[in-house]
mmCIF file of C-alpha atoms in Angstrom:
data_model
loop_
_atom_site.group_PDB
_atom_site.id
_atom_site.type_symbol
_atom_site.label_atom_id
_atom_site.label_comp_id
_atom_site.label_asym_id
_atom_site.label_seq_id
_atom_site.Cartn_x
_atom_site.Cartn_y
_atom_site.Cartn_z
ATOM 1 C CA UNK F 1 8.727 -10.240 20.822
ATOM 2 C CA UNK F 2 7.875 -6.566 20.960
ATOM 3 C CA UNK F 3 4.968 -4.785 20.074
ATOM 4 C CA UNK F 4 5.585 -1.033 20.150
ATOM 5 C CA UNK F 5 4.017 2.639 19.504
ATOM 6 C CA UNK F 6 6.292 4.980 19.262
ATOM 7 C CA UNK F 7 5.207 8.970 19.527
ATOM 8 C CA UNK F 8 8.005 11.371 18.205
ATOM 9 C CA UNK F 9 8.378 14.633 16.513
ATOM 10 C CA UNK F 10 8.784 14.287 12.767
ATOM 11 C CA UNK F 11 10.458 17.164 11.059
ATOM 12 C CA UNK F 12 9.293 15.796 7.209
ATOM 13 C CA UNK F 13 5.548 16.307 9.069
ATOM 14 C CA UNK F 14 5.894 19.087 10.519
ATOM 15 C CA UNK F 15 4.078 16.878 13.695
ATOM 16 C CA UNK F 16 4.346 14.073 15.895
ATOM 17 C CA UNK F 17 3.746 11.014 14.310
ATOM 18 C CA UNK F 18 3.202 7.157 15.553
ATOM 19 C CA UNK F 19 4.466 4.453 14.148
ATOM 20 C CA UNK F 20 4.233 0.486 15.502
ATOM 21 C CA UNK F 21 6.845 -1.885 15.529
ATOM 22 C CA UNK F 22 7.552 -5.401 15.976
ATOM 23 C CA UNK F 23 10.918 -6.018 17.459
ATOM 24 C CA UNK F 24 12.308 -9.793 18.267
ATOM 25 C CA UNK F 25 14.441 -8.377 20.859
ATOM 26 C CA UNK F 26 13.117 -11.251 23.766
ATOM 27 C CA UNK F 27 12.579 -14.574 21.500
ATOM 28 C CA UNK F 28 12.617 -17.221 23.610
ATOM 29 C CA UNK F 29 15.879 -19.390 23.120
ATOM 30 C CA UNK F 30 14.024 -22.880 22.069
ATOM 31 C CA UNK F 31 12.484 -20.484 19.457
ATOM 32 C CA UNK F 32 15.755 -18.946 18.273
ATOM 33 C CA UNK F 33 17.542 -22.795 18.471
ATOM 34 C CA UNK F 34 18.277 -23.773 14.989
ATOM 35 C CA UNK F 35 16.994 -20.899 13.136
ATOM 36 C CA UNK F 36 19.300 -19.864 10.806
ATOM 37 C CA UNK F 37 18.218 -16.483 10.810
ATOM 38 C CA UNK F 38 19.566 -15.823 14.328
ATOM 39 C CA UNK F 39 22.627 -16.716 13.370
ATOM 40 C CA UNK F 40 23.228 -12.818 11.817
ATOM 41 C CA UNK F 41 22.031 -9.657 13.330
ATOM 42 C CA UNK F 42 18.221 -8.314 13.110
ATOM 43 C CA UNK F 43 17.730 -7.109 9.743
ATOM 44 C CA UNK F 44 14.516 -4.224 9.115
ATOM 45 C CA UNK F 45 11.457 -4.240 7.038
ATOM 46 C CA UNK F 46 8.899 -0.880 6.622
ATOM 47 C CA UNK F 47 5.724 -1.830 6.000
ATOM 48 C CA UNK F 48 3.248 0.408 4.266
ATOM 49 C CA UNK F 49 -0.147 0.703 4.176
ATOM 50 C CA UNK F 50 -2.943 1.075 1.786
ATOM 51 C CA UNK F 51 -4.995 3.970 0.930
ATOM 52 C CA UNK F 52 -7.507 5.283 3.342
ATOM 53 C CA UNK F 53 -5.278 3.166 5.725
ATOM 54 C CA UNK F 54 -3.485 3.118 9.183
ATOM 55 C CA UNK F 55 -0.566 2.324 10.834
ATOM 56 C CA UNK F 56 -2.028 -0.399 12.537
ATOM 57 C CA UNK F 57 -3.484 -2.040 9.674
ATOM 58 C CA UNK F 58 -0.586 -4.846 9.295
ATOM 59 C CA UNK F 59 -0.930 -5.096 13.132
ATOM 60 C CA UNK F 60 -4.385 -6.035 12.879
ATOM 61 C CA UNK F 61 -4.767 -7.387 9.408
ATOM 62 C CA UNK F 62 -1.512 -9.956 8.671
ATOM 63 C CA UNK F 63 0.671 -12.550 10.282
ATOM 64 C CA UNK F 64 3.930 -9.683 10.431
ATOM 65 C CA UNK F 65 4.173 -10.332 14.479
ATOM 66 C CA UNK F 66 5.008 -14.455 13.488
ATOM 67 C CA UNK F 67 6.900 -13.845 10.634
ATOM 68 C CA UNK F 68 9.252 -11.221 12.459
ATOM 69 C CA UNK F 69 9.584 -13.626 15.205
ATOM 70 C CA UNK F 70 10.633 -16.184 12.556
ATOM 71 C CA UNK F 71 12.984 -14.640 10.524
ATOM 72 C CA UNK F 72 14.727 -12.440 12.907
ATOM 73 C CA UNK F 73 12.912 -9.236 11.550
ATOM 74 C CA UNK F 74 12.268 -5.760 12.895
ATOM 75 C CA UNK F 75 9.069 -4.468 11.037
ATOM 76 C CA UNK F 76 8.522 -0.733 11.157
ATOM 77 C CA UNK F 77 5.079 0.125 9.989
ATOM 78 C CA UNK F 78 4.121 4.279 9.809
ATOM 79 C CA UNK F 79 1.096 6.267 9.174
ATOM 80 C CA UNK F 80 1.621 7.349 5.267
ATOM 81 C CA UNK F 81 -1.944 8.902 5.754
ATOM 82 C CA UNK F 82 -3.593 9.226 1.617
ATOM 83 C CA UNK F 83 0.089 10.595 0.088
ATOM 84 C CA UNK F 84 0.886 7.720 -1.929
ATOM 85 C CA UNK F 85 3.925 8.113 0.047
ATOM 86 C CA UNK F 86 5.136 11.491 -1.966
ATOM 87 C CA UNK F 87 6.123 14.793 -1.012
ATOM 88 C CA UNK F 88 3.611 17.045 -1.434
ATOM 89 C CA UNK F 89 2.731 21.098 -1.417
ATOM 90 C CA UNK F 90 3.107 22.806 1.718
ATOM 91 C CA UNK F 91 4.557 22.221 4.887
ATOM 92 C CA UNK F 92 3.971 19.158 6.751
ATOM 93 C CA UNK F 93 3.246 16.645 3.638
ATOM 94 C CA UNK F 94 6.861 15.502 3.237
ATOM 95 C CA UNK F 95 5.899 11.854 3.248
ATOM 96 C CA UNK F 96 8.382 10.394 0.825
ATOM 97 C CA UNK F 97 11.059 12.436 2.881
ATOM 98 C CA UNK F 98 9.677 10.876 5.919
ATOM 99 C CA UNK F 99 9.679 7.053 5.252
ATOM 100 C CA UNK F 100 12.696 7.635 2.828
ATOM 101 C CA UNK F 101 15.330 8.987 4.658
ATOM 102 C CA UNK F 102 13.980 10.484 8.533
ATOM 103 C CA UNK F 103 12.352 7.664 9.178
ATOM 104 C CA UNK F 104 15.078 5.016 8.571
ATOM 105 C CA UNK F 105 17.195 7.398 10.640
ATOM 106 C CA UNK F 106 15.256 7.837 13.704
ATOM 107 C CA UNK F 107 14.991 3.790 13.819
ATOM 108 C CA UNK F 108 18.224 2.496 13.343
ATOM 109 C CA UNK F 109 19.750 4.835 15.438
ATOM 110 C CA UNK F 110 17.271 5.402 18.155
ATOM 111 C CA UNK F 111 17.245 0.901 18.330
ATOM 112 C CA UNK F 112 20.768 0.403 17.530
ATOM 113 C CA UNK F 113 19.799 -1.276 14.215
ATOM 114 C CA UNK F 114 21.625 -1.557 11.299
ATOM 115 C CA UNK F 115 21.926 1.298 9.165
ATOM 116 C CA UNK F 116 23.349 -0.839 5.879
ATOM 117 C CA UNK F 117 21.131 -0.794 2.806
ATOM 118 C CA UNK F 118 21.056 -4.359 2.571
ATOM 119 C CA UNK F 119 19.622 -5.214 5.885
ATOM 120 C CA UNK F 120 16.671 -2.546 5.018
ATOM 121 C CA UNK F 121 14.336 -3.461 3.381
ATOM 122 C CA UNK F 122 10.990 -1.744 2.424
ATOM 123 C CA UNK F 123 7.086 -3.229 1.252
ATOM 124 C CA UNK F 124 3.998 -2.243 0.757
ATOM 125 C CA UNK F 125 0.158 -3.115 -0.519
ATOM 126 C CA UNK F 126 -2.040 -1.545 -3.093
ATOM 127 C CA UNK F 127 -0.644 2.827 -2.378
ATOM 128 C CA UNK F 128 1.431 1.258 0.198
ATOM 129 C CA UNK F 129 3.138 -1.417 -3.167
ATOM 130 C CA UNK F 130 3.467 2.154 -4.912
ATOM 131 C CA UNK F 131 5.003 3.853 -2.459
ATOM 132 C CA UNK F 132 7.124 1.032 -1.339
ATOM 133 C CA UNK F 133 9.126 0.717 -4.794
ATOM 134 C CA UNK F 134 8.765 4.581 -5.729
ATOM 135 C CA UNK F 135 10.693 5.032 -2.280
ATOM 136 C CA UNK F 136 13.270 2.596 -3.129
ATOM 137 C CA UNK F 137 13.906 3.489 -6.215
ATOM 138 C CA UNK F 138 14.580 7.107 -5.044
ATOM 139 C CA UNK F 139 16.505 6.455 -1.949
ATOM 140 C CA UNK F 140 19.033 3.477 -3.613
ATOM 141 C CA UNK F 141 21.407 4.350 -0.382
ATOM 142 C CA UNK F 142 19.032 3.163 2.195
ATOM 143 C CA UNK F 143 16.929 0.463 1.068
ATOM 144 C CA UNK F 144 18.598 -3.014 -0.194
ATOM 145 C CA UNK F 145 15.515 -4.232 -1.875
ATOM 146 C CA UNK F 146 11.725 -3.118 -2.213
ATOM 147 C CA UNK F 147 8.405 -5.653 -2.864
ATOM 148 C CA UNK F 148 4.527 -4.861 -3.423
ATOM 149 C CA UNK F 149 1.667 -6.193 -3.523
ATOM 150 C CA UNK F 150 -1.385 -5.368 -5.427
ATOM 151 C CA UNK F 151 0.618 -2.104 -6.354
ATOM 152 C CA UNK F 152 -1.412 1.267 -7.081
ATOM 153 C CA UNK F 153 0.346 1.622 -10.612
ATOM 154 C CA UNK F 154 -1.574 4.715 -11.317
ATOM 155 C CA UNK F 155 0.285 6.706 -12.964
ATOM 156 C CA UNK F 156 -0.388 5.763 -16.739
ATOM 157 C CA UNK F 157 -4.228 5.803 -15.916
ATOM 158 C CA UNK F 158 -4.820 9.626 -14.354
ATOM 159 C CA UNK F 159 -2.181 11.459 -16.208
ATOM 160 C CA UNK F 160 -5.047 12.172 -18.965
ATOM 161 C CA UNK F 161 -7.895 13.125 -16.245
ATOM 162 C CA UNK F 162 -9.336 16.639 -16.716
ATOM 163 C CA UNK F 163 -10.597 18.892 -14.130
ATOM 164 C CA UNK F 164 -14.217 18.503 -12.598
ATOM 165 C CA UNK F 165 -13.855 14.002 -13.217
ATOM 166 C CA UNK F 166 -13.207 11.306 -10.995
ATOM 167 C CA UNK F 167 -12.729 7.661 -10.665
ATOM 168 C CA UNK F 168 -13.432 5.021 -8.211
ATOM 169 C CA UNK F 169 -10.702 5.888 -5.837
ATOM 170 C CA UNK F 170 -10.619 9.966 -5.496
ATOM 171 C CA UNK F 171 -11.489 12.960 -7.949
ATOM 172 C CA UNK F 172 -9.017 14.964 -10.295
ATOM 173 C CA UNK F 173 -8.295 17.689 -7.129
ATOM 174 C CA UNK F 174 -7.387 15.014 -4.825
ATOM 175 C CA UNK F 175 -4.548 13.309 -7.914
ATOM 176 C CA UNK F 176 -3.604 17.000 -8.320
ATOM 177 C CA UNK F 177 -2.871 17.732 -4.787
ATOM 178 C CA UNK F 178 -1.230 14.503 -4.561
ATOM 179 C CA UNK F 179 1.065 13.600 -7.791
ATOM 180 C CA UNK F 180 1.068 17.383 -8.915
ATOM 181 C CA UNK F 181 0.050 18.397 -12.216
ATOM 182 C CA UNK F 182 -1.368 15.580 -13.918
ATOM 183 C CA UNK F 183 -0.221 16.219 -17.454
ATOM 184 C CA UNK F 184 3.503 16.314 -16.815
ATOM 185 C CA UNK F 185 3.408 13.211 -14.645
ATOM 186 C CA UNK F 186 5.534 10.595 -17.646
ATOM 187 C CA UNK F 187 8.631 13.182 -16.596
ATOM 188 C CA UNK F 188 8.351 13.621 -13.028
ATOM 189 C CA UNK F 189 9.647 12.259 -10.027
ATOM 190 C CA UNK F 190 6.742 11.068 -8.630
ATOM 191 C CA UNK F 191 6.360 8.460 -11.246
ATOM 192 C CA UNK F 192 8.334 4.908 -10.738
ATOM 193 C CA UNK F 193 9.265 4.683 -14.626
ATOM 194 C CA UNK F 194 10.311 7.792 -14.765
ATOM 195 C CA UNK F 195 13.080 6.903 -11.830
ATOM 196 C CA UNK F 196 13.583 4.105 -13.368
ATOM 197 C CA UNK F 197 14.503 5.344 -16.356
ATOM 198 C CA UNK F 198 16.681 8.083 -15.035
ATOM 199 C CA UNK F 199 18.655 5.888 -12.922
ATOM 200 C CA UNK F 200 19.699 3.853 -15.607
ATOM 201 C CA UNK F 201 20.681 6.364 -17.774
ATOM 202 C CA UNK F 202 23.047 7.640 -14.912
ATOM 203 C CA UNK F 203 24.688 4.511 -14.953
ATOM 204 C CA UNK F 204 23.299 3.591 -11.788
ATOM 205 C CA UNK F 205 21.910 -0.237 -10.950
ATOM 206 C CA UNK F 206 18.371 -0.644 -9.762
ATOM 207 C CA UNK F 207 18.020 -2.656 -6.261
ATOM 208 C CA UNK F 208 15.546 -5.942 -7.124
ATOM 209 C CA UNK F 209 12.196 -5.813 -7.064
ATOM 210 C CA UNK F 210 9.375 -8.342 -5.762
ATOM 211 C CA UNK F 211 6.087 -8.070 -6.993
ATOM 212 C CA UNK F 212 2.688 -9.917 -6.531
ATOM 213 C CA UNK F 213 -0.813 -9.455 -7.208
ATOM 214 C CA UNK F 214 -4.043 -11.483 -7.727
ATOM 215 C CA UNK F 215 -5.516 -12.828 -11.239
ATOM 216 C CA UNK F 216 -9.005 -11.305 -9.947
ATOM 217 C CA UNK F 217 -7.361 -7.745 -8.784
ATOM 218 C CA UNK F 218 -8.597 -4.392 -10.274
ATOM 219 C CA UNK F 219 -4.766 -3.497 -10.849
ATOM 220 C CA UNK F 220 -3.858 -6.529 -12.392
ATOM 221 C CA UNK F 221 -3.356 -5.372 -15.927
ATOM 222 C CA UNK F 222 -1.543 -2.144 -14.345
ATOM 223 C CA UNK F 223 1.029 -4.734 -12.303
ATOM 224 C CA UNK F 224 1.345 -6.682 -15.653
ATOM 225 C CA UNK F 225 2.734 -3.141 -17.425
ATOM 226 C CA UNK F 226 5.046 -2.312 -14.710
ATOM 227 C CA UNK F 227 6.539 -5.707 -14.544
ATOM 228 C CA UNK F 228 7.163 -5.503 -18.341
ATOM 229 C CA UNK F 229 8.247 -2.254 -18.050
ATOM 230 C CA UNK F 230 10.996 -3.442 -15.718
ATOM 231 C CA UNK F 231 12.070 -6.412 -17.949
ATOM 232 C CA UNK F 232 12.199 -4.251 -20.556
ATOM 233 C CA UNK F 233 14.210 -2.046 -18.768
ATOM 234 C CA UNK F 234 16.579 -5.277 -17.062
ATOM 235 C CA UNK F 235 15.865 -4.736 -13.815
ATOM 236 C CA UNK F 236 16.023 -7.553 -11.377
ATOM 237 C CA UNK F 237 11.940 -8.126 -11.242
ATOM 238 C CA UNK F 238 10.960 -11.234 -9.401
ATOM 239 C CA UNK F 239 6.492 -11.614 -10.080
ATOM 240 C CA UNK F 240 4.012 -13.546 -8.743
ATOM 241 C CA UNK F 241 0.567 -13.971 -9.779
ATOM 242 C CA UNK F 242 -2.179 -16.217 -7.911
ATOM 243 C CA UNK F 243 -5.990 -16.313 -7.659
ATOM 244 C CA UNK F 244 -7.301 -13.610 -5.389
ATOM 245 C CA UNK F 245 -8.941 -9.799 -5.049
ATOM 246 C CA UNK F 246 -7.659 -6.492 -3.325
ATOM 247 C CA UNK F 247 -7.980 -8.293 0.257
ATOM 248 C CA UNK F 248 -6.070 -9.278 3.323
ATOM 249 C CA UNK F 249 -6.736 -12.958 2.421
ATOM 250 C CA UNK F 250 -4.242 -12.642 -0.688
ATOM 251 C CA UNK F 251 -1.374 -9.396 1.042
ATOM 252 C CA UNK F 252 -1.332 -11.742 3.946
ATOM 253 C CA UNK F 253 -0.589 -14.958 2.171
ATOM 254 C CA UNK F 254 2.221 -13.369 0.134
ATOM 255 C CA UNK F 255 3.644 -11.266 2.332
ATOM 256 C CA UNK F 256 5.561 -14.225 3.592
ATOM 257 C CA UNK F 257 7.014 -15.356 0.229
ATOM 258 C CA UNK F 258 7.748 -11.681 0.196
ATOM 259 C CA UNK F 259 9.708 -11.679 3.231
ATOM 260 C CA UNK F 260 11.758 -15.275 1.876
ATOM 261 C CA UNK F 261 12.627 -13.234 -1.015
ATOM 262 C CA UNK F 262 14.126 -10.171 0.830
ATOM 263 C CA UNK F 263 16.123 -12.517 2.894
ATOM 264 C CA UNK F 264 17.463 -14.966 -0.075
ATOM 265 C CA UNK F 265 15.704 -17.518 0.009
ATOM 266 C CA UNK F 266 14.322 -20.394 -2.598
ATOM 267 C CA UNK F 267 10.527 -19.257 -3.738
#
């Protein structure tokens, strides 16, 4: 197994960038005896971090080094920075370009990995869950399937916010900068239902989603909507709840079940 940090020049940024990665390019062969998911080729996950987050923080925070070893699983995990993942104003704050499409490039072609939607796969905690589903909803061609956990659902609780207020994560500038204007955020592209919704009236079929989030979380209720929101809409929504906060104790013990569910198997 392979832990690395890789430098390089991100056009999306406008900067060099780092990302770490776990490759299972070395697995010993009593490991990889009997392990069904050797049998196929290495298959990608990009993980995404939470706001005021690293790259490093699923390095240093989960069990993603076992788990790649054990299900054959190159995981990708970039700085998103506080974007929520979305392109914003200005040069250099590309980020949904960046982990949607240059990103994905760069890695399966710079590791000789497979560039097939449905052996990418993308996830994400709290901003990371948001960004992790908005990102596969837009970019359908390069991501199979999409989970979060603990998502930042925001959108339906700062579209009213007025100038000069704040809430417990950031102030009204900060959404502003972020999401854009606040007040047409139901009808932009920076909102998952609005994708959603958009997609489906193009005809087009939405990849399936995993979701998870604790029965003591601050965003439960706002997990709760979205998952209705997707059964409403007949999306292929797979949801989990369990006792446990906004911590590493609960992302960590479902990231696993996560993983299972990318990769077809049983929950």
């Amino acid at each position: 197994m392979s832990l690395l940090q890789v430098t390089y020049f991100s056009e999306a940024l406008a900067r060099t960038t780092t990302f770490y990665m776990y490759l299972p390019n070395d697995v010993p062969e009593g490991t990889r005896k009997g392990n069904i998911h050797y049998e196929r080729p290495t298959k990608t996950l990009y993980l995404l971090h939470g706001y005021s987050g690293t790259a490093s923080d699923w390095v240093t925070g989960s069990s993603a080094q076992e788990l790649a070893i054990q299900y054959n699983l190159a995981i990708v995990m970039p700085s998103g920075e506080n974007s929520f993942y979305l392109n914003g104003k200005g040069t250099g704050r590309a980020f949904e370009t960046f982990v949607g499409k240059e990103l994905i490039s760069y890695v399966t072609r710079t590791f000789g990995l497979s560039d097939k939607k449905e052996d990418n796969f993308i996830g994400g905690l709290s901003m990371g869950g948001f960004g992790a589903i908005h990102t596969g909803l837009k970019y359908p061609e390069n991501y199979g399937k999409m989970f979060g956990l603990s998502s930042a659902f925001i959108i339906n609780s700062i579209k009213d916010m007025k100038p000069g207020t704040k809430d417990g994560l950031a102030d009204y500038d900060y959404y502003v900068q972020t999401f854009g204007p606040l007040e047409d955020l139901e009808e932009s592209e920076n909102n998952p239902e609005y994708v959603v919704k958009r997609r489906i009236e193009n005809g087009e079929e939405i990849q399936p989603i995993f979701m998870a989030c604790g029965t003591e979380d601050f965003l439960l209720q706002e997990n709760r909507n979205f998952y209705n929101f997707l059964k409403d809409c007949r999306v292929q929504v797979t949801y989990q709840e369990a006792p446990g906060v906004h911590n590493w104790k609960f992302w960590d013990k479902h990231l696993e079940p996560a993983i299972q569910w990318l990769l077809g198997q049983e929950l």
